mmCIF file of C-alpha atoms and ligand atoms in Angstrom:
data_model
loop_
_atom_site.group_PDB
_atom_site.id
_atom_site.type_symbol
_atom_site.label_atom_id
_atom_site.label_comp_id
_atom_site.label_asym_id
_atom_site.label_seq_id
_atom_site.Cartn_x
_atom_site.Cartn_y
_atom_site.Cartn_z
ATOM 1 C CA MET A 1 -124.326 8.145 79.569
ATOM 2 C CA ALA A 2 -120.583 9.161 80.139
ATOM 3 C CA ILE A 3 -117.752 9.485 77.993
ATOM 4 C CA VAL A 4 -114.230 8.561 79.351
ATOM 5 C CA GLY A 5 -111.132 10.101 77.980
ATOM 6 C CA LEU A 6 -111.620 12.716 75.805
ATOM 7 C CA SER A 7 -108.806 12.496 73.406
ATOM 8 C CA PHE A 8 -109.846 9.629 70.106
ATOM 9 C CA GLY A 9 -112.938 9.890 72.702
ATOM 10 C CA ALA A 10 -114.077 13.574 71.965
ATOM 11 C CA GLU A 11 -115.232 12.898 68.954
ATOM 12 C CA PHE A 12 -118.443 10.811 70.307
ATOM 13 C CA ILE A 13 -119.326 13.853 71.869
ATOM 14 C CA PRO A 14 -121.220 15.509 69.414
ATOM 15 C CA ILE A 15 -122.888 12.016 68.681
ATOM 16 C CA TYR A 16 -124.471 11.217 71.354
ATOM 17 C CA GLN A 17 -125.448 14.633 72.379
ATOM 18 C CA GLU A 18 -127.030 14.398 68.640
ATOM 19 C CA TYR A 19 -128.733 11.129 68.552
ATOM 20 C CA PRO A 20 -132.523 10.900 69.651
ATOM 21 C CA PHE A 21 -132.223 8.535 72.396
ATOM 22 C CA THR A 22 -128.894 9.132 74.434
ATOM 23 C CA ARG A 23 -128.441 12.141 77.166
ATOM 24 C CA LEU A 24 -124.537 12.679 76.961
ATOM 25 C CA ALA A 25 -124.679 13.141 81.001
ATOM 26 C CA ALA A 26 -121.148 13.825 81.858
ATOM 27 C CA ILE A 27 -117.848 13.316 80.497
ATOM 28 C CA CYS A 28 -114.574 11.609 82.809
ATOM 29 C CA GLN A 29 -110.517 12.665 81.871
ATOM 30 C CA ARG A 30 -107.878 12.753 83.935
ATOM 31 C CA THR A 31 -106.822 16.069 83.594
ATOM 32 C CA ARG A 32 -109.134 19.113 84.664
ATOM 33 C CA GLU A 33 -107.629 22.001 82.177
ATOM 34 C CA LYS A 34 -108.498 19.975 78.899
ATOM 35 C CA LEU A 35 -111.873 18.574 81.228
ATOM 36 C CA ASP A 36 -113.273 22.147 81.070
ATOM 37 C CA ALA A 37 -112.519 23.167 77.921
ATOM 38 C CA VAL A 38 -114.226 20.291 76.175
ATOM 39 C CA GLY A 39 -116.726 20.830 78.617
ATOM 40 C CA ASP A 40 -117.411 24.849 78.124
ATOM 41 C CA THR A 41 -116.970 23.680 74.159
ATOM 42 C CA TRP A 42 -119.347 21.024 74.375
ATOM 43 C CA GLY A 43 -121.966 22.664 77.380
ATOM 44 C CA VAL A 44 -121.470 19.264 79.321
ATOM 45 C CA ALA A 45 -122.266 20.434 83.517
ATOM 46 C CA ALA A 46 -120.737 16.660 85.073
ATOM 47 C CA ARG A 47 -117.826 16.521 84.734
ATOM 48 C CA TYR A 48 -115.096 14.413 87.042
ATOM 49 C CA THR A 49 -111.882 13.766 86.859
ATOM 50 C CA ASP A 50 -111.997 10.676 88.540
ATOM 51 C CA TYR A 51 -113.670 7.124 87.058
ATOM 52 C CA ALA A 52 -115.333 5.518 90.149
ATOM 53 C CA GLU A 53 -117.242 9.140 90.713
ATOM 54 C CA CYS A 54 -118.066 8.865 87.508
ATOM 55 C CA LEU A 55 -119.537 5.509 87.781
ATOM 56 C CA ASP A 56 -121.281 6.535 91.004
ATOM 57 C CA ASP A 57 -123.352 9.627 89.079
ATOM 58 C CA PRO A 58 -126.862 7.567 89.107
ATOM 59 C CA THR A 59 -127.581 9.875 86.061
ATOM 60 C CA VAL A 60 -125.298 7.681 84.178
ATOM 61 C CA GLU A 61 -126.739 4.850 82.955
ATOM 62 C CA ILE A 62 -123.441 3.557 80.506
ATOM 63 C CA VAL A 63 -120.159 4.738 80.332
ATOM 64 C CA HIS A 64 -118.140 5.020 76.936
ATOM 65 C CA ILE A 65 -114.580 4.072 78.001
ATOM 66 C CA ASN A 66 -111.935 6.097 75.083
ATOM 67 C CA THR A 67 -108.523 5.347 77.721
ATOM 68 C CA PRO A 68 -105.127 3.664 76.700
ATOM 69 C CA PRO A 69 -104.926 -0.162 76.113
ATOM 70 C CA PRO A 70 -103.942 -0.641 79.418
ATOM 71 C CA LEU A 71 -106.251 1.087 81.417
ATOM 72 C CA HIS A 72 -109.628 -1.109 79.368
ATOM 73 C CA ALA A 73 -109.955 -4.168 81.523
ATOM 74 C CA ASP A 74 -110.425 -2.324 84.939
ATOM 75 C CA MET A 75 -112.713 0.063 83.692
ATOM 76 C CA CYS A 76 -114.611 -2.145 81.876
ATOM 77 C CA VAL A 77 -115.241 -4.602 84.801
ATOM 78 C CA ALA A 78 -115.516 -1.917 87.451
ATOM 79 C CA GLY A 79 -118.346 -0.062 84.864
ATOM 80 C CA LEU A 80 -119.808 -3.681 84.310
ATOM 81 C CA GLU A 81 -119.796 -4.358 88.504
ATOM 82 C CA ALA A 82 -121.404 -0.320 89.086
ATOM 83 C CA GLY A 83 -124.181 -1.692 87.030
ATOM 84 C CA LYS A 84 -123.918 0.297 83.697
ATOM 85 C CA HIS A 85 -123.888 -0.932 80.471
ATOM 86 C CA VAL A 86 -120.669 -0.473 79.008
ATOM 87 C CA ALA A 87 -119.086 0.432 75.288
ATOM 88 C CA SER A 88 -115.225 0.299 74.914
ATOM 89 C CA THR A 89 -112.715 1.169 72.263
ATOM 90 C CA ILE A 90 -110.184 -1.676 70.637
ATOM 91 C CA PRO A 91 -108.618 -3.781 71.748
ATOM 92 C CA MET A 92 -110.865 -5.619 74.486
ATOM 93 C CA ALA A 93 -107.929 -5.968 76.893
ATOM 94 C CA LEU A 94 -104.239 -6.738 76.479
ATOM 95 C CA THR A 95 -104.281 -10.249 77.962
ATOM 96 C CA VAL A 96 -106.176 -13.097 77.781
ATOM 97 C CA LYS A 97 -107.080 -13.266 81.443
ATOM 98 C CA ASP A 98 -108.421 -9.762 81.302
ATOM 99 C CA CYS A 99 -110.727 -10.744 78.266
ATOM 100 C CA LYS A 100 -112.189 -13.205 80.501
ATOM 101 C CA ARG A 101 -112.633 -11.156 83.020
ATOM 102 C CA ILE A 102 -114.618 -8.691 81.037
ATOM 103 C CA VAL A 103 -116.858 -11.732 79.486
ATOM 104 C CA ASP A 104 -117.240 -12.688 82.874
ATOM 105 C CA ALA A 105 -118.497 -9.425 84.425
ATOM 106 C CA GLN A 106 -120.674 -8.846 81.500
ATOM 107 C CA LYS A 107 -122.065 -12.393 82.273
ATOM 108 C CA LYS A 108 -123.073 -11.261 85.853
ATOM 109 C CA SER A 109 -123.537 -7.986 85.625
ATOM 110 C CA GLY A 110 -126.677 -8.824 82.691
ATOM 111 C CA ARG A 111 -125.253 -5.414 81.297
ATOM 112 C CA GLN A 112 -124.676 -5.195 77.873
ATOM 113 C CA TYR A 113 -121.056 -5.016 77.001
ATOM 114 C CA MET A 114 -119.264 -3.754 73.278
ATOM 115 C CA MET A 115 -116.426 -3.251 71.264
ATOM 116 C CA MET A 116 -116.505 0.007 69.374
ATOM 117 C CA GLU A 117 -114.434 -1.697 66.789
ATOM 118 C CA THR A 118 -115.101 0.592 63.465
ATOM 119 C CA THR A 119 -113.361 -1.191 60.583
ATOM 120 C CA VAL A 120 -116.521 -3.327 60.494
ATOM 121 C CA TYR A 121 -118.706 -0.442 60.726
ATOM 122 C CA SER A 122 -116.914 1.400 57.815
ATOM 123 C CA ARG A 123 -118.386 2.410 54.623
ATOM 124 C CA GLU A 124 -116.454 -0.215 52.634
ATOM 125 C CA PHE A 125 -116.952 -3.228 55.064
ATOM 126 C CA LEU A 126 -120.845 -2.455 54.995
ATOM 127 C CA PHE A 127 -120.610 -1.853 51.095
ATOM 128 C CA VAL A 128 -118.481 -5.589 51.003
ATOM 129 C CA ARG A 129 -121.006 -6.948 53.519
ATOM 130 C CA LYS A 130 -124.439 -5.739 51.428
ATOM 131 C CA MET A 131 -122.413 -7.434 48.329
ATOM 132 C CA TYR A 132 -121.861 -10.931 50.370
ATOM 133 C CA ARG A 133 -125.916 -10.907 51.565
ATOM 134 C CA ASP A 134 -126.941 -10.013 48.097
ATOM 135 C CA GLY A 135 -125.370 -13.116 46.989
ATOM 136 C CA GLU A 136 -122.476 -11.201 44.572
ATOM 137 C CA LEU A 137 -119.269 -12.458 46.245
ATOM 138 C CA GLY A 138 -120.215 -15.903 45.412
ATOM 139 C CA ARG A 139 -118.573 -18.611 47.996
ATOM 140 C CA LEU A 140 -116.726 -17.034 50.259
ATOM 141 C CA GLN A 141 -112.963 -18.423 50.008
ATOM 142 C CA PHE A 142 -110.106 -16.242 51.651
ATOM 143 C CA PHE A 143 -109.603 -13.480 53.408
ATOM 144 C CA ARG A 144 -106.488 -11.153 53.689
ATOM 145 C CA SER A 145 -106.559 -7.737 55.859
ATOM 146 C CA SER A 146 -103.277 -5.242 57.275
ATOM 147 C CA HIS A 147 -103.072 -2.601 59.333
ATOM 148 C CA GLN A 148 -99.776 -0.814 58.963
ATOM 149 C CA GLN A 149 -98.884 2.536 60.768
ATOM 150 C CA GLU A 150 -95.792 4.244 62.266
ATOM 151 C CA MET A 151 -96.712 4.713 65.626
ATOM 152 C CA ALA A 152 -93.408 7.208 66.171
ATOM 153 C CA GLY A 153 -94.554 10.216 68.391
ATOM 154 C CA TRP A 154 -97.815 8.838 69.963
ATOM 155 C CA PRO A 155 -98.177 8.580 73.381
ATOM 156 C CA GLU A 156 -95.468 7.104 75.301
ATOM 157 C CA TYR A 157 -97.238 3.501 76.387
ATOM 158 C CA TRP A 158 -97.722 2.748 72.837
ATOM 159 C CA GLU A 159 -93.572 2.751 72.324
ATOM 160 C CA GLY A 160 -92.818 -1.130 72.118
ATOM 161 C CA PHE A 161 -96.432 -2.305 71.504
ATOM 162 C CA PRO A 162 -96.028 -5.816 70.130
ATOM 163 C CA PRO A 163 -98.734 -5.433 66.555
ATOM 164 C CA MET A 164 -100.580 -8.321 67.278
ATOM 165 C CA TRP A 165 -101.719 -6.790 70.454
ATOM 166 C CA ASN A 166 -103.464 -3.817 68.495
ATOM 167 C CA ALA A 167 -104.293 -5.662 65.524
ATOM 168 C CA THR A 168 -108.800 -5.823 66.124
ATOM 169 C CA HIS A 169 -109.156 -3.622 63.135
ATOM 170 C CA ALA A 170 -107.224 -6.377 60.869
ATOM 171 C CA ILE A 171 -109.101 -9.012 62.668
ATOM 172 C CA ALA A 172 -112.695 -8.316 62.954
ATOM 173 C CA PRO A 173 -113.481 -7.873 59.646
ATOM 174 C CA THR A 174 -112.159 -11.374 58.438
ATOM 175 C CA LEU A 175 -114.329 -12.707 61.003
ATOM 176 C CA ALA A 176 -117.182 -10.674 61.058
ATOM 177 C CA LEU A 177 -118.487 -10.704 57.250
ATOM 178 C CA GLY A 178 -119.475 -13.996 57.094
ATOM 179 C CA GLY A 179 -120.359 -14.457 61.015
ATOM 180 C CA ASN A 180 -117.084 -16.447 62.052
ATOM 181 C CA GLN A 181 -115.407 -17.194 64.849
ATOM 182 C CA ALA A 182 -111.951 -17.880 64.862
ATOM 183 C CA ALA A 183 -110.365 -21.588 66.291
ATOM 184 C CA SER A 184 -106.698 -20.900 66.001
ATOM 185 C CA VAL A 185 -103.572 -18.744 65.092
ATOM 186 C CA SER A 186 -100.381 -19.270 63.959
ATOM 187 C CA CYS A 187 -98.373 -16.186 63.013
ATOM 188 C CA PHE A 188 -94.597 -15.206 62.372
ATOM 189 C CA GLY A 189 -92.519 -12.103 63.197
ATOM 190 C CA SER A 190 -90.185 -10.611 60.939
ATOM 191 C CA GLY A 191 -87.580 -8.302 61.210
ATOM 192 C CA THR A 192 -86.805 -5.752 64.236
ATOM 193 C CA ILE A 193 -87.633 -2.520 65.667
ATOM 194 C CA ASP A 194 -85.329 0.034 67.242
ATOM 195 C CA ARG A 195 -83.971 -1.924 70.172
ATOM 196 C CA ARG A 196 -84.425 0.680 72.945
ATOM 197 C CA MET A 197 -88.162 -0.358 72.191
ATOM 198 C CA HIS A 198 -87.751 -4.103 72.985
ATOM 199 C CA GLY A 199 -87.628 -3.567 77.088
ATOM 200 C CA ARG A 200 -91.474 -2.268 77.349
ATOM 201 C CA TYR A 201 -93.627 -5.272 76.097
ATOM 202 C CA GLY A 202 -90.267 -7.463 75.421
ATOM 203 C CA SER A 203 -91.570 -7.963 71.811
ATOM 204 C CA PRO A 204 -88.530 -7.187 68.935
ATOM 205 C CA PHE A 205 -90.615 -7.488 66.067
ATOM 206 C CA ALA A 206 -91.306 -4.709 63.305
ATOM 207 C CA ILE A 207 -94.195 -7.225 61.472
ATOM 208 C CA GLU A 208 -96.264 -9.866 62.482
ATOM 209 C CA THR A 209 -98.231 -11.782 60.620
ATOM 210 C CA VAL A 210 -101.245 -14.830 61.222
ATOM 211 C CA HIS A 211 -103.129 -16.928 59.971
ATOM 212 C CA ILE A 212 -106.144 -17.381 61.502
ATOM 213 C CA ARG A 213 -108.611 -20.782 61.059
ATOM 214 C CA PHE A 214 -112.046 -20.281 61.605
ATOM 215 C CA LYS A 215 -114.109 -22.617 63.839
ATOM 216 C CA ASN A 216 -116.416 -25.165 62.276
ATOM 217 C CA SER A 217 -115.735 -23.615 58.808
ATOM 218 C CA ASP A 218 -112.959 -24.492 55.787
ATOM 219 C CA LEU A 219 -111.907 -20.622 55.504
ATOM 220 C CA ALA A 220 -108.423 -19.285 56.598
ATOM 221 C CA ALA A 221 -107.778 -15.445 56.425
ATOM 222 C CA GLU A 222 -103.785 -13.597 57.025
ATOM 223 C CA VAL A 223 -103.627 -10.913 58.950
ATOM 224 C CA THR A 224 -100.639 -8.172 58.739
ATOM 225 C CA ARG A 225 -99.904 -5.534 61.802
ATOM 226 C CA SER A 226 -97.047 -3.453 61.857
ATOM 227 C CA LEU A 227 -96.575 -0.153 64.346
ATOM 228 C CA PHE A 228 -92.574 0.978 63.854
ATOM 229 C CA ASP A 229 -90.024 0.884 61.917
ATOM 230 C CA THR A 230 -91.471 0.052 58.335
ATOM 231 C CA ALA A 231 -91.379 2.772 55.954
ATOM 232 C CA ARG A 232 -95.155 2.115 54.914
ATOM 233 C CA GLN A 233 -98.419 4.590 54.234
ATOM 234 C CA TYR A 234 -101.598 3.754 56.393
ATOM 235 C CA ARG A 235 -103.732 1.579 55.871
ATOM 236 C CA GLU A 236 -106.384 0.153 56.890
ATOM 237 C CA SER A 237 -107.048 -3.208 53.962
ATOM 238 C CA PHE A 238 -108.854 -5.951 53.537
ATOM 239 C CA ASP A 239 -109.422 -8.380 50.987
ATOM 240 C CA VAL A 240 -112.173 -10.292 50.217
ATOM 241 C CA TYR A 241 -112.079 -13.626 47.494
ATOM 242 C CA GLY A 242 -115.245 -15.217 46.742
ATOM 243 C CA SER A 243 -115.825 -17.460 43.373
ATOM 244 C CA LYS A 244 -118.018 -14.932 42.034
ATOM 245 C CA LYS A 245 -116.375 -11.803 42.819
ATOM 246 C CA SER A 246 -113.539 -10.740 45.211
ATOM 247 C CA PHE A 247 -113.399 -7.350 47.143
ATOM 248 C CA GLU A 248 -109.613 -5.255 47.635
ATOM 249 C CA TRP A 249 -109.234 -2.304 49.772
ATOM 250 C CA THR A 250 -107.176 0.059 49.603
ATOM 251 C CA ALA A 251 -103.308 0.227 48.516
ATOM 252 C CA ILE A 252 -102.927 3.864 48.637
ATOM 253 C CA GLU A 253 -105.453 5.653 50.867
ATOM 254 C CA GLY A 254 -107.862 8.210 48.602
ATOM 255 C CA GLU A 255 -107.913 5.436 46.346
ATOM 256 C CA ASP A 256 -110.914 3.531 45.475
ATOM 257 C CA PRO A 257 -111.367 -0.127 46.169
ATOM 258 C CA ILE A 258 -110.900 -2.518 43.564
ATOM 259 C CA LEU A 259 -113.997 -5.430 42.571
ATOM 260 C CA HIS A 260 -112.787 -8.250 40.544
ATOM 261 C CA THR A 261 -114.810 -10.055 38.369
ATOM 262 C CA GLY A 262 -112.781 -13.015 37.326
ATOM 263 C CA GLU A 263 -109.499 -11.616 35.211
ATOM 264 C CA ILE A 264 -111.454 -8.226 35.337
ATOM 265 C CA PRO A 265 -110.351 -5.782 37.597
ATOM 266 C CA ALA A 266 -112.815 -2.322 38.489
ATOM 267 C CA ARG A 267 -112.476 -0.131 40.763
ATOM 268 C CA VAL A 268 -115.842 0.561 42.465
ATOM 269 C CA LYS A 269 -116.528 3.965 44.278
ATOM 270 C CA VAL A 270 -117.892 2.906 47.511
ATOM 271 C CA PRO A 271 -121.567 4.459 48.759
ATOM 272 C CA ASP A 272 -121.980 6.037 52.029
ATOM 273 C CA PHE A 273 -124.465 4.312 54.019
ATOM 274 C CA ALA A 274 -125.597 6.977 56.517
ATOM 275 C CA HIS A 275 -129.423 6.102 55.293
ATOM 276 C CA LEU A 276 -129.045 3.430 57.756
ATOM 277 C CA LEU A 277 -128.735 5.955 60.778
ATOM 278 C CA PRO A 278 -131.549 8.504 62.268
ATOM 279 C CA GLN A 279 -131.382 11.726 59.955
ATOM 280 C CA PRO A 280 -129.622 13.780 63.030
ATOM 281 C CA ILE A 281 -126.382 11.546 62.703
ATOM 282 C CA GLN A 282 -126.332 10.353 59.482
ATOM 283 C CA LYS A 283 -123.960 13.855 58.954
ATOM 284 C CA PHE A 284 -121.524 12.238 61.320
ATOM 285 C CA THR A 285 -120.717 9.737 58.634
ATOM 286 C CA ARG A 286 -118.534 12.556 56.200
ATOM 287 C CA ALA A 287 -115.018 13.624 57.348
ATOM 288 C CA GLY A 288 -114.987 17.181 58.343
ATOM 289 C CA VAL A 289 -118.176 17.485 59.695
ATOM 290 C CA TYR A 290 -118.664 21.730 61.049
ATOM 291 C CA ASP A 291 -120.280 21.965 64.371
ATOM 292 C CA SER A 292 -121.177 25.697 64.930
ATOM 293 C CA ARG A 293 -120.694 25.937 68.390
ATOM 294 C CA ASP A 294 -116.695 25.053 67.811
ATOM 295 C CA LYS A 295 -115.327 27.666 66.580
ATOM 296 C CA LYS A 296 -111.639 26.456 66.643
ATOM 297 C CA HIS A 297 -113.181 23.459 64.044
ATOM 298 C CA LEU A 298 -112.552 20.922 66.384
ATOM 299 C CA SER A 299 -113.850 18.364 62.655
ATOM 300 C CA PHE A 300 -114.380 14.598 62.808
ATOM 301 C CA THR A 301 -111.573 13.813 60.167
ATOM 302 C CA GLN A 302 -110.758 10.427 62.306
ATOM 303 C CA GLY A 303 -114.806 10.055 62.064
ATOM 304 C CA GLY A 304 -114.527 10.481 58.087
ATOM 305 C CA GLY A 305 -110.956 8.985 58.455
ATOM 306 C CA HIS A 306 -112.582 5.451 60.243
ATOM 307 C CA GLY A 307 -114.760 5.065 56.957
ATOM 308 C CA GLY A 308 -117.430 7.460 59.362
ATOM 309 C CA SER A 309 -118.186 4.519 61.664
ATOM 310 C CA HIS A 310 -118.068 6.461 64.098
ATOM 311 C CA PRO A 311 -122.289 7.352 63.869
ATOM 312 C CA HIS A 312 -122.625 3.170 63.398
ATOM 313 C CA LEU A 313 -120.787 2.523 66.401
ATOM 314 C CA VAL A 314 -123.450 4.338 68.515
ATOM 315 C CA HIS A 315 -126.558 3.686 66.360
ATOM 316 C CA GLU A 316 -125.609 -0.359 67.253
ATOM 317 C CA PHE A 317 -124.632 0.490 70.547
ATOM 318 C CA VAL A 318 -128.105 2.131 71.634
ATOM 319 C CA SER A 319 -129.971 -0.482 69.417
ATOM 320 C CA ALA A 320 -128.841 -3.330 70.579
ATOM 321 C CA LEU A 321 -129.852 -1.456 74.777
ATOM 322 C CA ARG A 322 -133.019 -0.476 73.726
ATOM 323 C CA GLU A 323 -134.015 -3.971 71.411
ATOM 324 C CA LYS A 324 -132.869 -5.690 74.802
ATOM 325 C CA ARG A 325 -130.585 -7.671 72.243
ATOM 326 C CA GLU A 326 -126.674 -8.270 72.103
ATOM 327 C CA PRO A 327 -124.550 -5.956 70.047
ATOM 328 C CA TYR A 328 -121.972 -6.701 67.573
ATOM 329 C CA PRO A 329 -119.883 -7.507 68.606
ATOM 330 C CA ASN A 330 -120.017 -8.839 72.449
ATOM 331 C CA ALA A 331 -117.875 -9.665 75.275
ATOM 332 C CA ARG A 332 -117.304 -12.896 73.825
ATOM 333 C CA GLN A 333 -116.850 -11.904 70.304
ATOM 334 C CA ALA A 334 -114.624 -8.912 71.134
ATOM 335 C CA ALA A 335 -112.392 -11.379 73.254
ATOM 336 C CA ASN A 336 -112.348 -13.989 70.382
ATOM 337 C CA ILE A 337 -111.018 -11.008 67.504
ATOM 338 C CA THR A 338 -108.562 -9.593 70.642
ATOM 339 C CA CYS A 339 -107.994 -13.088 71.744
ATOM 340 C CA SER A 340 -106.919 -14.334 68.493
ATOM 341 C CA GLY A 341 -104.147 -10.881 67.837
ATOM 342 C CA ILE A 342 -102.963 -11.866 71.906
ATOM 343 C CA LEU A 343 -103.011 -15.181 71.499
ATOM 344 C CA ALA A 344 -100.817 -14.528 67.755
ATOM 345 C CA HIS A 345 -97.951 -12.614 69.750
ATOM 346 C CA GLU A 346 -97.316 -15.461 71.663
ATOM 347 C CA SER A 347 -97.064 -18.214 68.930
ATOM 348 C CA ALA A 348 -94.732 -15.398 67.034
ATOM 349 C CA LEU A 349 -92.937 -15.915 69.937
ATOM 350 C CA LYS A 350 -92.687 -19.483 70.052
ATOM 351 C CA GLY A 351 -91.931 -19.496 66.487
ATOM 352 C CA GLY A 352 -95.156 -19.802 64.569
ATOM 353 C CA ALA A 353 -96.708 -22.820 67.423
ATOM 354 C CA PRO A 354 -100.691 -23.114 66.324
ATOM 355 C CA LEU A 355 -102.717 -21.693 69.358
ATOM 356 C CA ARG A 356 -106.191 -22.332 70.117
ATOM 357 C CA LEU A 357 -108.401 -20.020 70.784
ATOM 358 C CA PRO A 358 -110.152 -20.470 74.299
ATOM 359 C CA ALA A 359 -113.861 -22.161 74.283
ATOM 360 C CA TRP A 360 -114.869 -19.403 76.337
ATOM 361 C CA THR A 361 -114.669 -17.009 73.162
ATOM 362 C CA PHE A 362 -117.256 -18.894 71.546
ATOM 363 C CA VAL A 363 -120.759 -17.761 70.567
ATOM 364 C CA ASP A 364 -122.615 -20.982 70.460
HETATM 365 N N1 NAD B 1 -109.983 3.866 65.047
HETATM 366 C C1 NAD B 1 -110.079 3.207 66.367
HETATM 367 O O1 NAD B 1 -110.770 2.921 67.039
HETATM 368 C C2 NAD B 1 -109.318 4.118 67.394
HETATM 369 C C3 NAD B 1 -109.017 5.498 66.898
HETATM 370 C C4 NAD B 1 -107.895 5.727 67.983
HETATM 371 C C5 NAD B 1 -107.902 5.539 69.305
HETATM 372 N N2 NAD B 1 -108.690 4.374 69.997
HETATM 373 C C6 NAD B 1 -108.358 4.018 71.176
HETATM 374 O O2 NAD B 1 -108.608 4.579 71.979
HETATM 375 C C7 NAD B 1 -107.822 5.161 73.206
HETATM 376 C C8 NAD B 1 -107.472 6.141 73.221
HETATM 377 O O3 NAD B 1 -106.814 6.305 72.206
HETATM 378 P P1 NAD B 1 -106.034 8.461 72.790
HETATM 379 O O4 NAD B 1 -105.510 7.827 71.131
HETATM 380 O O5 NAD B 1 -107.195 8.931 72.489
HETATM 381 O O6 NAD B 1 -104.954 7.776 73.959
HETATM 382 P P2 NAD B 1 -104.777 9.413 74.424
HETATM 383 O O7 NAD B 1 -103.772 8.688 75.561
HETATM 384 O O8 NAD B 1 -104.546 10.378 73.565
HETATM 385 O O9 NAD B 1 -105.377 10.437 75.432
HETATM 386 C C9 NAD B 1 -106.559 9.244 76.449
HETATM 387 C C10 NAD B 1 -107.789 9.409 77.099
HETATM 388 O O10 NAD B 1 -108.155 8.991 78.659
HETATM 389 C C11 NAD B 1 -107.981 9.830 79.780
HETATM 390 N N3 NAD B 1 -107.857 9.135 80.470
HETATM 391 C C12 NAD B 1 -106.290 8.459 80.862
HETATM 392 N N4 NAD B 1 -106.343 7.820 82.043
HETATM 393 C C13 NAD B 1 -107.443 8.036 82.806
HETATM 394 C C14 NAD B 1 -107.770 7.850 83.901
HETATM 395 N N5 NAD B 1 -107.306 7.066 85.030
HETATM 396 N N6 NAD B 1 -109.300 8.112 84.064
HETATM 397 C C15 NAD B 1 -109.188 8.723 83.491
HETATM 398 N N7 NAD B 1 -109.761 9.048 82.226
HETATM 399 C C16 NAD B 1 -108.231 9.090 81.741
HETATM 400 C C17 NAD B 1 -106.713 10.882 79.830
HETATM 401 O O11 NAD B 1 -106.949 12.037 79.694
HETATM 402 C C18 NAD B 1 -107.493 11.717 78.243
HETATM 403 O O12 NAD B 1 -107.853 11.617 77.676
HETATM 404 C C19 NAD B 1 -106.668 4.293 72.557
HETATM 405 O O13 NAD B 1 -107.274 2.395 73.486
HETATM 406 C C20 NAD B 1 -107.086 3.575 71.656
HETATM 407 O O14 NAD B 1 -106.739 1.866 71.252
HETATM 408 C C21 NAD B 1 -109.454 3.418 68.759
#
C-alpha cells in the first residue's frame, strides 16, 4: 500500500508497517526533500512526488490519501479508476457533486472506499457505543456534538473555510452510534469572521450550528462547528442523551467525560480499547508512542489526541478488505456524513432553509 500526503499522513506509516496484514510499499508527497526525509526515517524505498506515478506502481494495491481537502475528490476518483482500494482522510470532498463522483467511481470500480473518520474510532466513542449496545443508555433520545478550533496559522487553504464543510468529526458520531443516516438539515450561521477571510469561500460565519433529522427515525442531532475568531479551547465533543443514562464528552480537554443517571452526574474514566486490535499495533492507541528508529522523537501526539483512533481505522479498513465486506463509513455513508455538512452550509446561506440529503447517500 501507499500513503499519499505526509504531514498528518506520516502518523500512519509505522502503523501500516507493523500491522500484520499490510506492507507499506510506497509514499507520496509534493516536495522531494520532505519525501526523502520521511522515507529515510521509516525505511520506505518507493517514493513519488507525482501521484499519477504512484498509481502506476503495480505493487500498490491500496492508497491512503491525506492531502488537503480540495484534492480529495480527484485523488480518490483517480485511485479507484486505477483499480486501487482507497482510504481517504476527512472530509470526503467539498461539494455534493464531488461526493457523488466518488460514490459512482467506487461502485464502478468494485474496489473499496473508506473515509478515515477519527471520532467514530476514538476510545470515547467506542466506550459509549459499548454502553449503548449493552443496553445501559436505554432508548436514544438526542445527540449534541461540536468541533471547535482556531485555525489561524494553519496552511492557507483553510482561511475562511465554511465551518460545516469540515464538520465530519462532529456529525459522524451522531449518526454512527445508532446506525442512522441523515435525512435533512437546517443550519444557522452566526457571528462574523475577519472580513479579509470572506472572499475565498464566500463564507462570513464564525459559527454554524445545524439540526439534523434522521431517516426513518424519531431522532435528531444538533451540531456546532467553529474555525476562526471564536475564543474557545479546542474540543471535539459528543453528548448522547438516553432514557436511562446520558454521556457528555469533553467540556475541557483532559477532563474525564460525565455520565448522568437522572440527577446523578459522575465522571467516568474511559478505558483503552486497544484489546480490539492485533497486538503489534495496540501501542498506537496511546499518545507519545516512541519508535526507536526515530531519534527526533517523531511522536504520535495526534494519534493519542484523536482518541487513539488511528490503529482502529487501519484495522477496520484492512479487515473489511480481507473479509470482503464494506468498511464503516463506506462511500455512501461518508457521503451522507460529508454532504450533511456541505448542505448545512448551503442552508445557513439560505437563512436556515431545510435541505434534504440526496437519496444516493442512503444505504438501504
Ligand atoms: N483527525 C483527523 O481526521 C485529521 C487530522 C489532521 C488532518 N486531517 C486531514 O488531513 C489532510 C491533510 O492535512 P495536513 O494538516 O496534513 O495538511 P498539510 O497541508 O500540512 O499536508 C498536506 C500533505 O499533502 C501533500 N500534498 C499536497 N498536494 C499533493 C499532491 N498534489 N500530490 C501529492 N501530495 C500532495 C503535501 O506534500 C503534504 O505532505 C486534510 O484533509 C485534513 O482535513 C485529518
